[in-house]
């Protein structure tokens, strides 16, 4: 049980929907074989064996058609046109063979009932599965119409009354049309799920690209003017030096000052880019997780009044934890708590849906260096302010990440504790 369970948990949500759709139509063919097998038991030796053999062939073709048709739907292979015509021919042949068994077999009611049930089941299920590989509303609904018309012709040819023939063809039309409609809706929903998943990935990539562009613009604004001035003053200093003018020294001193100023401004840009605001990260994580269908709850004290370094470190913890909850496992619930404990700020992030393959927030453990993301980078970042980070299972299917940072001693600590506790008291 653990093997298939792990395989299922490793699948993405669109892949799970596709697997469910695929096996739903497989089950139609299985139900067809089992039902007809039960009806064929009282028929007799050779009629029952013929019924089971012909239905087994039909079920096998249905299985292959379902697989190829859904692969074509997802763009993995060309449309199985020949296979669709083959299934239509096999469906018609099996239906006609059941009528032949009813006409030429033992004259018993059980034979007629089994042949009639086999005829209806094969036609209806064959119609629905053929519809999986067809596009266009007219073409889809032309399939049950064609089989219904053929059923009417066969019934009239056998000498059945027009009323009974019309009733039988109407039943084939309704049953086949319902299954064809089910096939169309299933494929439509499957495509929507994949498109939504692709749209979410595209949105994430666009957000990353937009942030890179923003950082590039900031860096250009900082460095563009300074580099242009440095180039001009360097050129002027060269010309003055060639003329043995003493002003060349002053120009190079100015170039040195501009270079140092550029370094400082670049560090400020990078620092502003790397620092994270705790309140903004908490709100952003809750919004992103909620949009992904995960019930995210943020509780405890507020971030107001905490030192900037503490907020920045905890903000990176929240960002990394939320990223890993989305990236690993199949979480449905996430709880973020911020609290004060004996002069320390404690942030915990707990989520369910952890898989043995690497779920929850543990997926990035040790995956980065000191300047990157991941738990290793977070531990190094927290260690700079004497903080600690613990991550691991917290029960069956749960994962908890806990970060603790001591507050600075002295007046700053007292002010921070008072503000946080006051805000915590008024927070519901």
Coordinates of C-alpha atoms in Angstrom, one line a residue:
X1 CA 0.0 0.0 0.0
X2 CA 2.9 2.4 0.7
X3 CA 4.3 2.1 -2.8
X4 CA 1.1 3.2 -4.7
X5 CA 0.5 5.8 -2.0
X6 CA 3.8 7.4 -2.5
X7 CA 3.4 7.4 -6.2
X8 CA 0.0 9.1 -5.9
X9 CA 1.3 11.8 -3.5
X10 CA 4.2 12.5 -5.9
X11 CA 1.8 13.4 -8.7
X12 CA 0.9 17.0 -9.3
X13 CA -2.7 18.0 -9.1
X14 CA -3.2 18.1 -12.9
X15 CA -1.6 14.7 -13.1
X16 CA -4.0 13.4 -10.4
X17 CA -7.0 14.7 -12.3
X18 CA -5.7 13.1 -15.5
X19 CA -5.2 9.7 -13.7
X20 CA -8.7 10.0 -12.3
X21 CA -10.2 10.7 -15.7
X22 CA -8.2 8.0 -17.4
X23 CA -9.3 5.3 -14.9
X24 CA -12.9 6.5 -14.9
X25 CA -13.1 5.5 -18.6
X26 CA -11.1 2.3 -18.0
X27 CA -13.7 1.4 -15.4
X28 CA -16.5 1.7 -17.9
X29 CA -14.9 -1.0 -20.0
X30 CA -14.3 -3.2 -16.9
X31 CA -17.9 -2.8 -15.8
X32 CA -19.0 -3.8 -19.3
X33 CA -17.0 -7.0 -19.2
X34 CA -18.1 -7.9 -15.6
X35 CA -21.8 -7.2 -16.3
X36 CA -21.9 -9.2 -19.5
X37 CA -19.9 -12.0 -17.9
X38 CA -22.6 -12.3 -15.2
X39 CA -25.4 -12.3 -17.9
X40 CA -23.5 -14.9 -20.0
X41 CA -23.4 -17.5 -17.2
X42 CA -27.0 -18.8 -17.6
X43 CA -26.8 -18.6 -21.4
X44 CA -25.0 -21.9 -22.0
X45 CA -21.6 -23.1 -23.0
X46 CA -20.9 -21.9 -26.6
X47 CA -23.2 -18.8 -26.6
X48 CA -21.8 -17.6 -23.3
X49 CA -18.2 -18.2 -24.4
X50 CA -18.8 -16.3 -27.7
X51 CA -20.3 -13.4 -25.8
X52 CA -17.3 -13.2 -23.4
X53 CA -14.8 -13.5 -26.2
X54 CA -16.3 -10.8 -28.4
X55 CA -16.7 -8.5 -25.4
X56 CA -13.2 -9.1 -24.3
X57 CA -11.9 -8.0 -27.7
X58 CA -14.1 -4.9 -27.4
X59 CA -12.8 -4.1 -23.9
X60 CA -9.2 -4.4 -25.0
X61 CA -9.7 -2.0 -27.9
X62 CA -11.5 0.4 -25.6
X63 CA -8.5 0.4 -23.2
X64 CA -6.1 1.3 -25.9
X65 CA -8.4 4.0 -27.3
X66 CA -8.8 5.7 -24.0
X67 CA -5.0 5.8 -23.5
X68 CA -4.3 7.1 -27.0
X69 CA -7.2 9.6 -27.0
X70 CA -6.2 11.2 -23.7
X71 CA -2.6 11.4 -24.8
X72 CA -3.7 13.2 -28.0
X73 CA -5.8 15.5 -25.8
X74 CA -2.7 16.5 -23.9
X75 CA -0.6 16.9 -27.2
X76 CA 1.6 13.9 -26.5
X77 CA 0.7 12.0 -29.8
X78 CA -1.3 12.6 -33.0
X79 CA -5.0 12.0 -33.1
X80 CA -5.6 8.2 -33.2
X81 CA -8.0 8.4 -36.2
X82 CA -7.4 4.8 -37.3
X83 CA -7.9 3.5 -33.8
X84 CA -11.2 5.4 -33.5
X85 CA -12.5 3.8 -36.7
X86 CA -11.3 0.4 -35.5
X87 CA -13.2 0.8 -32.3
X88 CA -16.3 1.9 -34.2
X89 CA -16.0 -1.2 -36.4
X90 CA -15.4 -3.5 -33.5
X91 CA -18.3 -2.0 -31.6
X92 CA -20.6 -2.6 -34.6
X93 CA -19.2 -6.1 -35.2
X94 CA -19.8 -7.1 -31.5
X95 CA -23.3 -5.7 -31.6
X96 CA -24.1 -7.7 -34.8
X97 CA -22.6 -10.9 -33.3
X98 CA -24.8 -10.6 -30.3
X99 CA -27.9 -10.4 -32.6
X100 CA -26.6 -13.4 -34.4
X101 CA -26.3 -15.3 -31.2
X102 CA -29.8 -14.4 -30.3
X103 CA -31.1 -15.5 -33.7
X104 CA -29.1 -18.7 -34.0
X105 CA -28.5 -19.8 -30.4
X106 CA -30.8 -21.7 -28.1
X107 CA -34.3 -20.5 -28.1
X108 CA -34.4 -19.3 -24.5
X109 CA -35.3 -16.0 -22.9
X110 CA -31.9 -15.9 -21.1
X111 CA -30.1 -15.9 -24.4
X112 CA -32.2 -13.0 -25.8
X113 CA -31.8 -11.0 -22.6
X114 CA -28.0 -11.5 -22.5
X115 CA -27.7 -10.6 -26.2
X116 CA -29.9 -7.5 -25.8
X117 CA -28.0 -6.4 -22.7
X118 CA -24.6 -7.0 -24.5
X119 CA -25.8 -5.1 -27.5
X120 CA -26.8 -2.0 -25.5
X121 CA -23.8 -2.0 -23.3
X122 CA -21.3 -2.4 -26.1
X123 CA -22.9 0.3 -28.2
X124 CA -23.2 2.9 -25.4
X125 CA -19.7 2.4 -24.0
X126 CA -18.1 2.3 -27.4
X127 CA -19.9 5.6 -28.3
X128 CA -18.6 7.3 -25.2
X129 CA -15.0 6.2 -25.6
X130 CA -15.0 7.2 -29.3
X131 CA -16.1 10.7 -28.3
X132 CA -12.9 11.1 -26.3
X133 CA -10.9 11.3 -29.5
X134 CA -13.2 13.6 -31.4
X135 CA -13.4 17.4 -31.3
X136 CA -16.3 19.5 -32.4
X137 CA -19.9 19.5 -31.0
X138 CA -21.5 18.2 -34.2
X139 CA -19.0 15.4 -34.7
X140 CA -19.3 14.3 -31.0
X141 CA -23.1 14.1 -31.1
X142 CA -23.1 12.6 -34.6
X143 CA -21.5 9.4 -33.1
X144 CA -24.5 8.4 -30.9
X145 CA -26.8 9.5 -33.6
X146 CA -25.2 7.2 -36.1
X147 CA -25.2 4.2 -33.7
X148 CA -28.9 4.9 -32.9
X149 CA -29.8 5.0 -36.5
X150 CA -27.9 1.7 -37.1
X151 CA -29.7 0.1 -34.2
X152 CA -33.1 1.2 -35.6
X153 CA -32.2 -0.3 -39.0
X154 CA -31.0 -3.6 -37.5
X155 CA -34.1 -3.9 -35.3
X156 CA -36.5 -3.3 -38.2
X157 CA -34.6 -5.7 -40.4
X158 CA -35.0 -8.4 -37.9
X159 CA -38.8 -7.9 -38.0
X160 CA -39.3 -6.0 -34.8
X161 CA -42.2 -3.6 -34.7
X162 CA -41.5 0.0 -35.5
X163 CA -42.4 1.1 -32.1
X164 CA -40.0 -1.3 -30.4
X165 CA -37.3 -0.5 -32.9
X166 CA -37.8 3.2 -32.3
X167 CA -37.7 2.7 -28.5
X168 CA -34.5 0.7 -28.7
X169 CA -32.7 3.2 -30.9
X170 CA -33.9 6.0 -28.6
X171 CA -32.3 4.2 -25.6
X172 CA -29.1 3.8 -27.5
X173 CA -29.2 7.5 -28.5
X174 CA -29.8 8.7 -24.9
X175 CA -27.2 6.3 -23.3
X176 CA -24.6 7.0 -25.9
X177 CA -25.3 10.7 -25.9
X178 CA -24.9 10.9 -22.1
X179 CA -21.6 9.1 -22.2
X180 CA -20.4 11.2 -25.1
X181 CA -21.3 14.3 -23.1
X182 CA -19.5 12.9 -20.1
X183 CA -16.4 12.4 -22.3
X184 CA -16.5 15.9 -23.6
X185 CA -16.9 17.5 -20.2
X186 CA -14.1 15.3 -18.7
X187 CA -11.7 16.4 -21.4
X188 CA -12.7 20.0 -21.0
X189 CA -12.2 20.0 -17.2
X190 CA -8.8 18.2 -17.7
X191 CA -7.6 20.8 -20.1
X192 CA -8.8 23.6 -17.7
X193 CA -6.8 22.1 -14.8
X194 CA -3.6 21.9 -16.9
X195 CA -4.1 25.5 -18.2
X196 CA -4.7 26.8 -14.7
X197 CA -1.5 25.1 -13.5
X198 CA 0.5 26.5 -16.4
X199 CA -1.0 30.0 -15.7
X200 CA 0.1 29.8 -12.1
X201 CA 3.7 28.8 -13.2
X202 CA 3.7 31.6 -15.7
X203 CA 2.6 34.1 -13.1
X204 CA 5.4 33.0 -10.8
X205 CA 7.9 33.4 -13.6
X206 CA 6.6 36.8 -14.5
X207 CA 6.8 37.9 -10.9
X208 CA 10.5 36.8 -10.8
X209 CA 11.2 38.5 -14.1
X210 CA 9.5 41.7 -12.9
X211 CA 11.6 41.7 -9.7
X212 CA 14.7 41.2 -11.8
X213 CA 13.8 44.1 -14.0
X214 CA 13.1 46.3 -11.0
X215 CA 16.5 45.5 -9.5
X216 CA 18.1 46.1 -12.8
X217 CA 16.4 49.5 -13.1
X218 CA 17.5 50.5 -9.6
X219 CA 21.1 49.4 -10.3
X220 CA 21.1 51.2 -13.6
X221 CA 19.9 54.4 -11.9
X222 CA 22.5 54.2 -9.3
X223 CA 25.5 53.2 -11.5
X224 CA 24.7 54.9 -14.8
X225 CA 25.4 58.5 -13.8
X226 CA 28.3 57.7 -11.6
X227 CA 30.1 55.6 -14.2
X228 CA 29.5 58.3 -16.8
X229 CA 31.1 60.9 -14.5
X230 CA 34.0 58.6 -13.6
X231 CA 34.7 58.0 -17.3
X232 CA 34.7 61.7 -18.1
X233 CA 36.9 62.6 -15.1
X234 CA 39.3 59.8 -15.9
X235 CA 39.7 61.0 -19.4
X236 CA 40.2 64.5 -18.2
X237 CA 42.8 63.3 -15.7
X238 CA 44.7 61.5 -18.5
X239 CA 44.8 64.6 -20.6
X240 CA 46.0 66.7 -17.7
X241 CA 48.6 64.2 -16.8
X242 CA 49.9 64.1 -20.3
X243 CA 50.4 67.9 -20.1
X244 CA 52.0 67.6 -16.6
X245 CA 49.2 69.6 -15.1
X246 CA 48.9 69.3 -11.3
X247 CA 45.1 69.3 -11.6
X248 CA 45.2 65.7 -12.7
X249 CA 45.7 64.6 -9.1
X250 CA 42.6 66.4 -8.0
X251 CA 40.6 64.8 -10.8
X252 CA 41.8 61.3 -9.8
X253 CA 40.9 62.0 -6.2
X254 CA 37.4 62.9 -7.4
X255 CA 37.3 59.6 -9.4
X256 CA 38.3 57.7 -6.3
X257 CA 35.6 59.5 -4.3
X258 CA 32.9 58.7 -6.9
X259 CA 34.0 55.0 -7.1
X260 CA 33.7 54.7 -3.3
X261 CA 30.3 56.5 -3.4
X262 CA 29.2 54.1 -6.1
X263 CA 30.2 51.1 -4.0
X264 CA 28.2 52.5 -1.1
X265 CA 25.1 53.1 -3.2
X266 CA 25.3 49.6 -4.7
X267 CA 25.5 48.1 -1.2
X268 CA 22.4 50.1 -0.3
X269 CA 20.5 48.9 -3.3
X270 CA 21.5 45.3 -2.6
X271 CA 20.6 45.6 1.1
X272 CA 17.2 47.0 0.2
X273 CA 16.8 44.2 -2.2
X274 CA 17.8 41.4 0.2
X275 CA 16.1 42.7 3.4
X276 CA 12.6 41.4 4.1
X277 CA 9.9 43.2 6.1
X278 CA 8.2 40.7 8.5
X279 CA 4.7 42.2 8.3
X280 CA 4.8 42.3 4.5
X281 CA 6.1 38.8 4.3
X282 CA 3.4 37.4 6.6
X283 CA 0.7 39.1 4.6
X284 CA 2.2 38.0 1.3
X285 CA 2.7 34.4 2.4
X286 CA -0.9 34.2 3.6
X287 CA -2.2 35.6 0.3
X288 CA 0.0 33.3 -1.8
X289 CA -0.9 30.2 0.1
X290 CA -4.6 31.1 0.2
X291 CA -4.5 31.6 -3.6
X292 CA -3.0 28.2 -4.0
X293 CA -5.9 26.6 -2.1
X294 CA -4.1 26.2 1.2
X295 CA -5.8 27.3 4.4
X296 CA -3.2 29.7 5.9
X297 CA -3.7 31.1 9.4
X298 CA -1.4 33.8 10.9
X299 CA -1.7 34.3 14.7
X300 CA 0.1 35.7 17.7
X301 CA 1.9 38.9 18.3
X302 CA 2.4 41.5 15.6
X303 CA 5.8 42.5 14.0
X304 CA 5.5 46.1 15.1
X305 CA 8.3 47.3 17.4
X306 CA 10.7 44.5 16.6
X307 CA 14.3 45.5 15.6
X308 CA 14.9 45.8 11.9
X309 CA 17.5 43.0 11.9
X310 CA 15.0 40.6 13.6
X311 CA 12.2 41.5 11.3
X312 CA 14.4 41.0 8.2
X313 CA 15.7 37.6 9.4
X314 CA 12.2 36.4 10.3
X315 CA 10.8 37.7 7.1
X316 CA 13.3 35.5 5.2
X317 CA 12.2 32.6 7.3
X318 CA 8.5 33.2 6.3
X319 CA 9.4 33.6 2.7
X320 CA 11.4 30.4 2.5
X321 CA 8.8 28.4 4.5
X322 CA 5.9 29.6 2.3
X323 CA 7.9 28.7 -0.8
X324 CA 8.7 25.2 0.3
X325 CA 5.1 24.6 1.4
X326 CA 4.0 25.4 -2.2
X327 CA 6.9 23.5 -3.8
X328 CA 6.9 20.3 -1.7
X329 CA 4.2 18.0 -0.5
X330 CA 0.5 18.5 -1.0
X331 CA -0.4 20.8 1.9
X332 CA -4.0 21.8 2.7
X333 CA -3.4 23.7 5.9
X334 CA -0.6 26.0 7.2
X335 CA -0.4 27.8 10.5
X336 CA 2.1 30.6 11.2
X337 CA 2.5 31.7 14.8
X338 CA 4.6 34.7 16.1
X339 CA 5.0 34.9 19.9
X340 CA 7.3 36.3 22.7
X341 CA 8.9 33.8 25.0
X342 CA 11.3 34.8 27.8
X343 CA 13.0 37.6 25.9
X344 CA 13.0 35.7 22.6
X345 CA 10.9 36.0 19.5
X346 CA 9.6 32.7 18.3
X347 CA 8.2 32.1 14.8
X348 CA 6.8 28.7 13.9
X349 CA 5.4 27.5 10.6
X350 CA 3.5 24.2 10.6
X351 CA 1.9 22.5 7.6
X352 CA 0.4 19.2 6.7
X353 CA 0.7 17.2 3.5
X354 CA 4.2 16.1 4.1
X355 CA 5.4 13.1 1.9
X356 CA 8.3 10.9 2.5
X357 CA 9.7 12.0 -0.9
X358 CA 10.4 15.4 0.5
X359 CA 7.5 17.6 1.5
X360 CA 6.8 20.5 3.6
X361 CA 9.5 23.0 4.4
X362 CA 12.2 20.5 4.4
X363 CA 12.7 20.2 0.8
X364 CA 15.4 22.8 0.5
X365 CA 17.4 21.7 3.4
X366 CA 21.0 22.1 2.8
X367 CA 20.5 23.1 -0.8
X368 CA 22.2 26.4 -0.7
X369 CA 25.1 28.3 0.6
X370 CA 25.4 31.2 2.9
X371 CA 24.1 33.7 0.4
X372 CA 21.3 31.6 -1.0
X373 CA 18.0 30.4 0.1
X374 CA 17.2 27.1 1.9
X375 CA 17.5 26.1 5.5
X376 CA 21.3 26.2 5.5
X377 CA 21.2 29.8 4.4
X378 CA 18.5 30.6 6.9
X379 CA 20.6 29.1 9.8
X380 CA 23.6 31.2 8.8
X381 CA 21.5 34.3 8.5
X382 CA 19.9 33.7 12.0
X383 CA 23.3 32.8 13.5
X384 CA 24.5 36.4 12.8
X385 CA 22.0 37.7 15.3
X386 CA 22.3 34.7 17.7
X387 CA 19.1 33.0 16.4
X388 CA 18.4 29.4 15.9
X389 CA 16.4 27.4 13.4
X390 CA 14.8 24.0 13.9
X391 CA 12.9 22.0 11.2
X392 CA 11.5 18.5 11.2
X393 CA 8.4 16.3 11.5
X394 CA 5.8 17.3 14.1
X395 CA 3.5 14.3 13.9
X396 CA 1.8 12.2 11.3
X397 CA 2.0 14.1 8.0
X398 CA 3.0 17.4 9.7
X399 CA 6.2 19.5 9.4
X400 CA 7.2 22.3 11.6
X401 CA 9.8 25.0 11.2
X402 CA 10.7 27.1 14.3
X403 CA 13.0 30.1 14.4
X404 CA 14.0 31.7 17.7
X405 CA 15.8 35.1 18.0
X406 CA 16.8 36.8 21.3
X407 CA 15.8 40.4 21.6
X408 CA 18.6 42.9 22.2
X409 CA 19.2 43.8 25.8
X410 CA 18.8 47.3 27.3
X411 CA 16.3 50.1 26.6
X412 CA 15.8 48.9 23.0
X413 CA 14.7 45.5 24.2
X414 CA 12.3 46.9 26.8
X415 CA 10.7 49.2 24.3
X416 CA 10.3 46.3 21.7
X417 CA 8.8 44.0 24.3
X418 CA 6.4 46.6 25.5
X419 CA 5.2 47.5 22.0
X420 CA 4.9 43.8 20.9
X421 CA 3.0 42.9 24.0
X422 CA 0.7 45.9 23.7
X423 CA -0.1 45.1 20.1
X424 CA -0.6 41.4 21.0
X425 CA -3.2 42.3 23.6
X426 CA -5.3 44.2 21.1
X427 CA -4.9 41.6 18.3
X428 CA -7.8 39.2 18.2

